[in-house]
C-alpha cells in the first residue's frame, strides 16, 4: 500500500468504531515525505506524500468503514524549560539560537531535545527545567542557516 496523502487527524475524526493500527515514528521521521513503515500489526506501508507537508502525531494514513491506520509519535528525551522571567526567556532563547537548536513551545514551556551542554547551560543560568520523555506533536525542524 502506498500512501500519497493524509486523510485526516485523530484529533478531528471519530474512529472509535474502527479497528486501529498504529505506525510508530520518531519525531525526526515526521519531516520525511518518502519512507517505508510498518504498522503495529506488521503491515508494510510506503509513504510518498505529494504535498510538501510534515507529518503530525495522529495523522490518519488510511481509513475505510472498518479500519484506520494512524501515526503515533514516540516519546523524545527532552529538556522542558520553564523560565521565570522575560529576561530568563531572552537569555536562553539567545543561547539556543546561537547553537541553531530548534525549540517548540507548549503553554509556558519551551521544549528542546536533550543535550548535556544545554543542560549545563541551564544550570549555570539558574533557569528552571526538567528532563522528561514526552511526545511532541510535530518534528523539531532545523532551519538551514550559515554565517557568511
Coordinates of C-alpha atoms in Angstrom, one line a residue:
X1 CA 0.0 0.0 0.0
X2 CA 1.3 3.4 -1.0
X3 CA 0.0 6.5 0.9
X4 CA 0.1 9.7 -1.0
X5 CA -2.0 12.0 1.2
X6 CA -3.1 12.4 4.8
X7 CA -6.8 11.5 5.3
X8 CA -7.3 13.5 8.5
X9 CA -6.2 13.5 12.1
X10 CA -7.4 11.5 15.1
X11 CA -8.0 14.8 17.0
X12 CA -10.7 15.7 14.4
X13 CA -12.1 12.4 13.3
X14 CA -14.1 9.9 15.4
X15 CA -12.5 6.5 14.8
X16 CA -13.8 4.7 17.9
X17 CA -15.8 2.1 16.0
X18 CA -13.0 1.2 13.6
X19 CA -10.1 -1.2 14.0
X20 CA -7.0 0.9 14.8
X21 CA -3.5 0.2 13.6
X22 CA -0.6 2.5 14.6
X23 CA 2.6 3.4 12.8
X24 CA 5.1 4.5 15.5
X25 CA 7.5 7.1 14.3
X26 CA 10.4 9.1 15.9
X27 CA 9.8 12.8 15.7
X28 CA 12.7 13.1 13.3
X29 CA 10.8 10.9 10.8
X30 CA 7.9 13.4 10.7
X31 CA 9.7 15.5 8.1
X32 CA 10.3 12.7 5.7
X33 CA 7.9 12.7 2.7
X34 CA 9.1 9.4 1.4
X35 CA 9.6 6.4 3.8
X36 CA 8.7 2.8 4.4
X37 CA 7.0 2.0 7.7
X38 CA 5.4 -1.0 9.4
X39 CA 2.2 -0.9 11.5
X40 CA 2.0 -2.4 14.9
X41 CA 0.1 -5.3 13.2
X42 CA 3.0 -6.0 10.8
X43 CA 1.6 -4.4 7.7
X44 CA 4.2 -2.7 5.5
X45 CA 3.2 0.7 4.1
X46 CA 5.0 3.1 1.8
X47 CA 4.5 6.8 2.4
X48 CA 5.1 9.1 -0.6
X49 CA 3.3 12.4 0.1
X50 CA 2.5 14.5 -2.9
X51 CA 2.3 17.7 -0.8
X52 CA 5.4 19.1 1.0
X53 CA 3.9 18.7 4.4
X54 CA 5.3 17.4 7.7
X55 CA 3.5 14.5 9.3
X56 CA 1.9 15.1 12.7
X57 CA 1.0 12.9 15.7
X58 CA -2.4 11.4 15.0
X59 CA -2.3 11.8 11.2
X60 CA -4.5 9.2 9.5
X61 CA -2.7 7.4 6.7
X62 CA -5.6 5.2 5.7
X63 CA -9.3 4.8 6.7
X64 CA -12.2 2.8 5.4
X65 CA -15.5 1.7 7.0
X66 CA -13.8 -0.7 9.4
X67 CA -10.1 0.2 9.6
X68 CA -7.8 3.1 10.4
X69 CA -4.0 3.4 10.2
X70 CA -2.6 6.4 12.1
X71 CA 0.7 7.8 13.2
X72 CA 1.7 7.8 16.8
X73 CA 4.9 9.7 17.6
X74 CA 7.4 8.1 20.0
X75 CA 8.4 10.0 23.1
X76 CA 11.6 12.1 22.8
X77 CA 14.2 12.8 25.5
X78 CA 13.5 16.5 26.2
X79 CA 14.5 19.4 28.3
X80 CA 11.4 21.1 29.4
X81 CA 12.4 24.7 30.2
X82 CA 10.3 27.0 32.4
X83 CA 11.8 30.5 32.5
X84 CA 10.5 32.6 35.4
X85 CA 11.0 36.0 33.8
X86 CA 11.2 37.6 30.3
X87 CA 14.9 38.1 31.0
X88 CA 15.5 34.3 31.5
X89 CA 13.4 33.6 28.4
X90 CA 15.5 36.1 26.4
X91 CA 18.8 34.6 27.7
X92 CA 18.0 31.0 26.9
X93 CA 16.4 31.8 23.6
X94 CA 19.5 33.8 22.6
X95 CA 21.8 31.0 23.7
X96 CA 19.8 28.3 21.9
X97 CA 19.5 30.4 18.8
X98 CA 23.3 30.8 18.7
X99 CA 23.5 27.0 18.7
X100 CA 20.8 26.7 16.0
X101 CA 18.8 24.4 18.2
X102 CA 15.1 24.1 17.3
X103 CA 12.6 24.6 20.1
X104 CA 8.9 24.1 20.5
X105 CA 6.5 25.8 22.9
X106 CA 3.6 24.3 24.8
X107 CA 1.9 26.9 27.0
X108 CA 4.6 28.5 29.2
X109 CA 7.1 25.7 28.5
X110 CA 10.0 25.6 26.0
X111 CA 10.9 22.1 24.7
X112 CA 14.3 21.2 23.2
X113 CA 15.7 17.8 22.5
X114 CA 18.1 16.7 25.3
X115 CA 21.7 17.9 25.1
X116 CA 24.0 17.7 28.1
X117 CA 25.6 21.0 27.1
X118 CA 22.2 22.8 27.1
X119 CA 21.5 21.2 30.5
X120 CA 24.8 22.6 31.8
X121 CA 23.9 26.0 30.4
X122 CA 20.5 25.9 32.2
X123 CA 22.2 25.1 35.5
X124 CA 24.7 27.9 35.0
X125 CA 22.0 30.4 34.2
X126 CA 19.7 29.2 37.0
X127 CA 16.8 28.6 34.7
X128 CA 14.3 26.0 35.9
X129 CA 13.9 22.9 33.8
X130 CA 13.3 19.2 33.9
X131 CA 14.4 16.3 31.8
X132 CA 11.3 14.4 30.5
X133 CA 10.3 11.8 28.0
X134 CA 7.4 13.4 26.1
X135 CA 5.6 13.0 22.8
X136 CA 5.8 16.1 20.6
X137 CA 3.0 16.9 18.1
X138 CA 5.4 17.9 15.3
X139 CA 9.0 17.5 14.3
X140 CA 11.9 19.6 15.6
X141 CA 12.7 21.4 12.4
X142 CA 16.3 22.5 11.9
X143 CA 16.4 25.7 9.9
X144 CA 19.2 25.7 7.4
X145 CA 21.5 28.7 8.0
X146 CA 25.1 29.6 7.7
X147 CA 27.1 32.6 8.8
X148 CA 28.7 34.4 6.0

